[in-house]
Amino acid sequence: MNSSRKSSIPPALRLKITSDPATLAGTRRAVEMFAAQCGFDETARGEIGLVINEALANVIRHAYQGAIDQPIEVTTQKTDEGISLSVRDWGLGVNPLELPQKKHDPLRPGGVGLICMRQMMDDMQFQKQPDGMLLTMSRCRIRRKQHGAKEAC
């Protein structure tokens, strides 16, 4: 690999935050800025920011049951095709994809996080850890086809 290509790869973004909802906006902005460095356009950056926001909100609400002082690690890396994001928590360790699917009720808050992740990312995997959960997601700069749910986010 030549040095000019190597210098254009931003170092991984690693954020250690707490489960306080006040951390969401800053984390989202940092991830969106990283996506810009990876060559994503404004629309894609907004979608990636929304997805990380939803993933963190789900960790706070479900894995930590609203506790605001628990650790979360967010790692974002540039890949050859686009971007990879991971969210690590030390919560209940429940894989939401293994739970019975609930029908989304637009009159009640919540319920769109997984829909957005499926629709706006190209890959999403939950990996149970001995002490929590690791969510990994990726998005290509050039998407071959739209993935995911039919419902709009």
PDB file of C-alpha atoms in Angstrom:
ATOM      1  CA  MET A   1       0.000   0.000   0.000  1.00  0.00           C
ATOM      2  CA  ASN A   2       1.482   3.376  -0.892  1.00  0.00           C
ATOM      3  CA  SER A   3       1.881   6.122   1.697  1.00  0.00           C
ATOM      4  CA  SER A   4      -0.596   8.558   0.088  1.00  0.00           C
ATOM      5  CA  ARG A   5      -3.396   5.978   0.341  1.00  0.00           C
ATOM      6  CA  LYS A   6      -2.378   5.054   3.859  1.00  0.00           C
ATOM      7  CA  SER A   7      -2.488   8.670   5.037  1.00  0.00           C
ATOM      8  CA  SER A   8      -6.061   9.092   3.726  1.00  0.00           C
ATOM      9  CA  ILE A   9      -7.427   6.453   6.115  1.00  0.00           C
ATOM     10  CA  PRO A  10      -8.648   8.129   9.296  1.00  0.00           C
ATOM     11  CA  PRO A  11      -7.729   6.336  12.515  1.00  0.00           C
ATOM     12  CA  ALA A  12     -10.560   4.464  14.192  1.00  0.00           C
ATOM     13  CA  LEU A  13     -12.860   6.575  16.338  1.00  0.00           C
ATOM     14  CA  ARG A  14     -13.177   5.078  19.829  1.00  0.00           C
ATOM     15  CA  LEU A  15     -15.579   6.658  22.287  1.00  0.00           C
ATOM     16  CA  LYS A  16     -16.150   5.577  25.872  1.00  0.00           C
ATOM     17  CA  ILE A  17     -19.389   7.107  27.077  1.00  0.00           C
ATOM     18  CA  THR A  18     -21.977   6.467  29.757  1.00  0.00           C
ATOM     19  CA  SER A  19     -25.589   5.498  29.295  1.00  0.00           C
ATOM     20  CA  ASP A  20     -26.706   9.054  30.007  1.00  0.00           C
ATOM     21  CA  PRO A  21     -29.003  10.325  27.202  1.00  0.00           C
ATOM     22  CA  ALA A  22     -27.046  13.594  27.341  1.00  0.00           C
ATOM     23  CA  THR A  23     -24.166  11.766  25.587  1.00  0.00           C
ATOM     24  CA  LEU A  24     -26.228  10.940  22.499  1.00  0.00           C
ATOM     25  CA  ALA A  25     -25.970  14.219  20.579  1.00  0.00           C
ATOM     26  CA  GLY A  26     -22.188  14.520  20.916  1.00  0.00           C
ATOM     27  CA  THR A  27     -21.653  10.884  19.999  1.00  0.00           C
ATOM     28  CA  ARG A  28     -23.905  11.225  16.975  1.00  0.00           C
ATOM     29  CA  ARG A  29     -22.021  14.326  15.792  1.00  0.00           C
ATOM     30  CA  ALA A  30     -18.653  12.581  16.215  1.00  0.00           C
ATOM     31  CA  VAL A  31     -19.822   9.558  14.202  1.00  0.00           C
ATOM     32  CA  GLU A  32     -21.277  11.785  11.473  1.00  0.00           C
ATOM     33  CA  MET A  33     -17.983  13.697  11.229  1.00  0.00           C
ATOM     34  CA  PHE A  34     -16.106  10.397  10.974  1.00  0.00           C
ATOM     35  CA  ALA A  35     -18.488   9.263   8.201  1.00  0.00           C
ATOM     36  CA  ALA A  36     -17.682  12.494   6.344  1.00  0.00           C
ATOM     37  CA  GLN A  37     -13.966  11.621   6.551  1.00  0.00           C
ATOM     38  CA  CYS A  38     -14.860   8.235   5.046  1.00  0.00           C
ATOM     39  CA  GLY A  39     -16.452   9.879   2.003  1.00  0.00           C
ATOM     40  CA  PHE A  40     -20.164   9.620   2.804  1.00  0.00           C
ATOM     41  CA  ASP A  41     -22.489  12.303   1.475  1.00  0.00           C
ATOM     42  CA  GLU A  42     -24.715  14.424   3.712  1.00  0.00           C
ATOM     43  CA  THR A  43     -27.750  12.141   3.419  1.00  0.00           C
ATOM     44  CA  ALA A  44     -25.765   9.007   4.268  1.00  0.00           C
ATOM     45  CA  ARG A  45     -24.045  10.777   7.182  1.00  0.00           C
ATOM     46  CA  GLY A  46     -27.441  11.709   8.596  1.00  0.00           C
ATOM     47  CA  GLU A  47     -28.657   8.122   8.275  1.00  0.00           C
ATOM     48  CA  ILE A  48     -25.541   6.752   9.964  1.00  0.00           C
ATOM     49  CA  GLY A  49     -25.952   9.336  12.732  1.00  0.00           C
ATOM     50  CA  LEU A  50     -29.590   8.357  13.214  1.00  0.00           C
ATOM     51  CA  VAL A  51     -28.661   4.674  13.409  1.00  0.00           C
ATOM     52  CA  ILE A  52     -25.985   5.202  16.056  1.00  0.00           C
ATOM     53  CA  ASN A  53     -28.398   7.403  18.006  1.00  0.00           C
ATOM     54  CA  GLU A  54     -31.083   4.681  17.880  1.00  0.00           C
ATOM     55  CA  ALA A  55     -28.614   1.941  18.817  1.00  0.00           C
ATOM     56  CA  LEU A  56     -27.450   3.898  21.861  1.00  0.00           C
ATOM     57  CA  ALA A  57     -31.004   4.779  22.872  1.00  0.00           C
ATOM     58  CA  ASN A  58     -31.858   1.072  22.727  1.00  0.00           C
ATOM     59  CA  VAL A  59     -28.869   0.204  24.927  1.00  0.00           C
ATOM     60  CA  ILE A  60     -29.926   2.811  27.474  1.00  0.00           C
ATOM     61  CA  ARG A  61     -33.584   1.801  27.428  1.00  0.00           C
ATOM     62  CA  HIS A  62     -33.311  -1.980  27.174  1.00  0.00           C
ATOM     63  CA  ALA A  63     -29.834  -3.228  28.146  1.00  0.00           C
ATOM     64  CA  TYR A  64     -29.447  -0.817  31.055  1.00  0.00           C
ATOM     65  CA  GLN A  65     -33.163  -0.294  31.812  1.00  0.00           C
ATOM     66  CA  GLY A  66     -32.736   3.487  31.956  1.00  0.00           C
ATOM     67  CA  ALA A  67     -29.657   3.618  34.208  1.00  0.00           C
ATOM     68  CA  ILE A  68     -27.594   6.686  33.263  1.00  0.00           C
ATOM     69  CA  ASP A  69     -24.180   5.717  34.651  1.00  0.00           C
ATOM     70  CA  GLN A  70     -23.321   2.514  32.788  1.00  0.00           C
ATOM     71  CA  PRO A  71     -20.448   2.118  30.277  1.00  0.00           C
ATOM     72  CA  ILE A  72     -20.860   2.005  26.513  1.00  0.00           C
ATOM     73  CA  GLU A  73     -18.044   1.825  23.970  1.00  0.00           C
ATOM     74  CA  VAL A  74     -18.565   3.003  20.392  1.00  0.00           C
ATOM     75  CA  THR A  75     -15.947   2.171  17.762  1.00  0.00           C
ATOM     76  CA  THR A  76     -16.108   3.388  14.187  1.00  0.00           C
ATOM     77  CA  GLN A  77     -13.652   2.335  11.490  1.00  0.00           C
ATOM     78  CA  LYS A  78     -13.225   3.060   7.817  1.00  0.00           C
ATOM     79  CA  THR A  79     -13.344  -0.042   5.643  1.00  0.00           C
ATOM     80  CA  ASP A  80     -12.424  -0.512   1.996  1.00  0.00           C
ATOM     81  CA  GLU A  81     -16.116  -0.313   1.099  1.00  0.00           C
ATOM     82  CA  GLY A  82     -17.343   2.236   3.649  1.00  0.00           C
ATOM     83  CA  ILE A  83     -17.711   2.241   7.411  1.00  0.00           C
ATOM     84  CA  SER A  84     -18.019  -0.210  10.300  1.00  0.00           C
ATOM     85  CA  LEU A  85     -19.572   0.695  13.654  1.00  0.00           C
ATOM     86  CA  SER A  86     -19.701  -1.255  16.880  1.00  0.00           C
ATOM     87  CA  VAL A  87     -21.569  -0.612  20.111  1.00  0.00           C
ATOM     88  CA  ARG A  88     -20.491  -2.612  23.162  1.00  0.00           C
ATOM     89  CA  ASP A  89     -22.512  -2.678  26.358  1.00  0.00           C
ATOM     90  CA  TRP A  90     -22.347  -4.600  29.622  1.00  0.00           C
ATOM     91  CA  GLY A  91     -26.094  -4.808  30.093  1.00  0.00           C
ATOM     92  CA  LEU A  92     -28.647  -7.617  30.078  1.00  0.00           C
ATOM     93  CA  GLY A  93     -27.199  -9.302  26.981  1.00  0.00           C
ATOM     94  CA  VAL A  94     -30.520  -9.859  25.214  1.00  0.00           C
ATOM     95  CA  ASN A  95     -30.382 -10.133  21.426  1.00  0.00           C
ATOM     96  CA  PRO A  96     -33.390  -8.128  20.177  1.00  0.00           C
ATOM     97  CA  LEU A  97     -33.490 -10.158  16.965  1.00  0.00           C
ATOM     98  CA  GLU A  98     -34.310 -13.264  19.011  1.00  0.00           C
ATOM     99  CA  LEU A  99     -37.321 -11.662  20.713  1.00  0.00           C
ATOM    100  CA  PRO A 100     -40.817 -11.988  19.278  1.00  0.00           C
ATOM    101  CA  GLN A 101     -41.334  -9.180  16.770  1.00  0.00           C
ATOM    102  CA  LYS A 102     -43.859  -6.590  17.875  1.00  0.00           C
ATOM    103  CA  LYS A 103     -45.930  -4.680  15.377  1.00  0.00           C
ATOM    104  CA  HIS A 104     -44.865  -1.021  15.354  1.00  0.00           C
ATOM    105  CA  ASP A 105     -47.578   1.281  16.680  1.00  0.00           C
ATOM    106  CA  PRO A 106     -47.010   4.795  15.266  1.00  0.00           C
ATOM    107  CA  LEU A 107     -49.055   6.278  18.121  1.00  0.00           C
ATOM    108  CA  ARG A 108     -46.624   5.002  20.780  1.00  0.00           C
ATOM    109  CA  PRO A 109     -43.017   6.143  21.185  1.00  0.00           C
ATOM    110  CA  GLY A 110     -40.239   3.693  20.449  1.00  0.00           C
ATOM    111  CA  GLY A 111     -40.088   0.689  18.205  1.00  0.00           C
ATOM    112  CA  VAL A 112     -38.269   2.196  15.227  1.00  0.00           C
ATOM    113  CA  GLY A 113     -34.625   1.652  16.192  1.00  0.00           C
ATOM    114  CA  LEU A 114     -34.271  -1.821  14.703  1.00  0.00           C
ATOM    115  CA  ILE A 115     -36.315  -0.795  11.667  1.00  0.00           C
ATOM    116  CA  CYS A 116     -33.905   2.072  10.992  1.00  0.00           C
ATOM    117  CA  MET A 117     -30.843  -0.118  11.543  1.00  0.00           C
ATOM    118  CA  ARG A 118     -32.124  -2.731   9.097  1.00  0.00           C
ATOM    119  CA  GLN A 119     -33.084  -0.160   6.494  1.00  0.00           C
ATOM    120  CA  MET A 120     -30.133   2.221   6.682  1.00  0.00           C
ATOM    121  CA  MET A 121     -27.246  -0.195   7.224  1.00  0.00           C
ATOM    122  CA  ASP A 122     -26.023  -2.971   4.938  1.00  0.00           C
ATOM    123  CA  ASP A 123     -25.203  -5.416   7.716  1.00  0.00           C
ATOM    124  CA  MET A 124     -26.165  -5.674  11.381  1.00  0.00           C
ATOM    125  CA  GLN A 125     -25.168  -8.392  13.857  1.00  0.00           C
ATOM    126  CA  PHE A 126     -25.709  -8.818  17.570  1.00  0.00           C
ATOM    127  CA  GLN A 127     -23.112 -10.960  19.336  1.00  0.00           C
ATOM    128  CA  LYS A 128     -23.829 -11.995  22.900  1.00  0.00           C
ATOM    129  CA  GLN A 129     -20.848 -11.464  25.175  1.00  0.00           C
ATOM    130  CA  PRO A 130     -20.301 -13.184  28.536  1.00  0.00           C
ATOM    131  CA  ASP A 131     -21.144  -9.858  30.156  1.00  0.00           C
ATOM    132  CA  GLY A 132     -23.332  -7.946  27.708  1.00  0.00           C
ATOM    133  CA  MET A 133     -23.776  -7.436  23.968  1.00  0.00           C
ATOM    134  CA  LEU A 134     -21.770  -6.323  20.954  1.00  0.00           C
ATOM    135  CA  LEU A 135     -23.646  -4.795  18.026  1.00  0.00           C
ATOM    136  CA  THR A 136     -21.701  -4.458  14.777  1.00  0.00           C
ATOM    137  CA  MET A 137     -23.039  -2.658  11.731  1.00  0.00           C
ATOM    138  CA  SER A 138     -21.598  -1.679   8.381  1.00  0.00           C
ATOM    139  CA  ARG A 139     -22.558   0.574   5.519  1.00  0.00           C
ATOM    140  CA  CYS A 140     -21.039   0.781   2.055  1.00  0.00           C
ATOM    141  CA  ARG A 141     -20.523   4.149   0.401  1.00  0.00           C
ATOM    142  CA  ILE A 142     -22.169   2.737  -2.731  1.00  0.00           C
ATOM    143  CA  ARG A 143     -25.196   0.658  -1.866  1.00  0.00           C
ATOM    144  CA  ARG A 144     -26.170  -2.051  -4.326  1.00  0.00           C
ATOM    145  CA  LYS A 145     -29.805  -2.154  -3.196  1.00  0.00           C
ATOM    146  CA  GLN A 146     -31.871  -0.841  -0.348  1.00  0.00           C
ATOM    147  CA  HIS A 147     -32.131  -3.312   2.514  1.00  0.00           C
ATOM    148  CA  GLY A 148     -34.498  -3.689   5.337  1.00  0.00           C
ATOM    149  CA  ALA A 149     -37.963  -3.062   6.516  1.00  0.00           C
ATOM    150  CA  LYS A 150     -40.786  -1.602   4.504  1.00  0.00           C
ATOM    151  CA  GLU A 151     -41.740   0.853   7.241  1.00  0.00           C
ATOM    152  CA  ALA A 152     -40.215   4.308   7.040  1.00  0.00           C
ATOM    153  CA  CYS A 153     -38.086   5.625   9.881  1.00  0.00           C
TER     154      CYS A 153
END
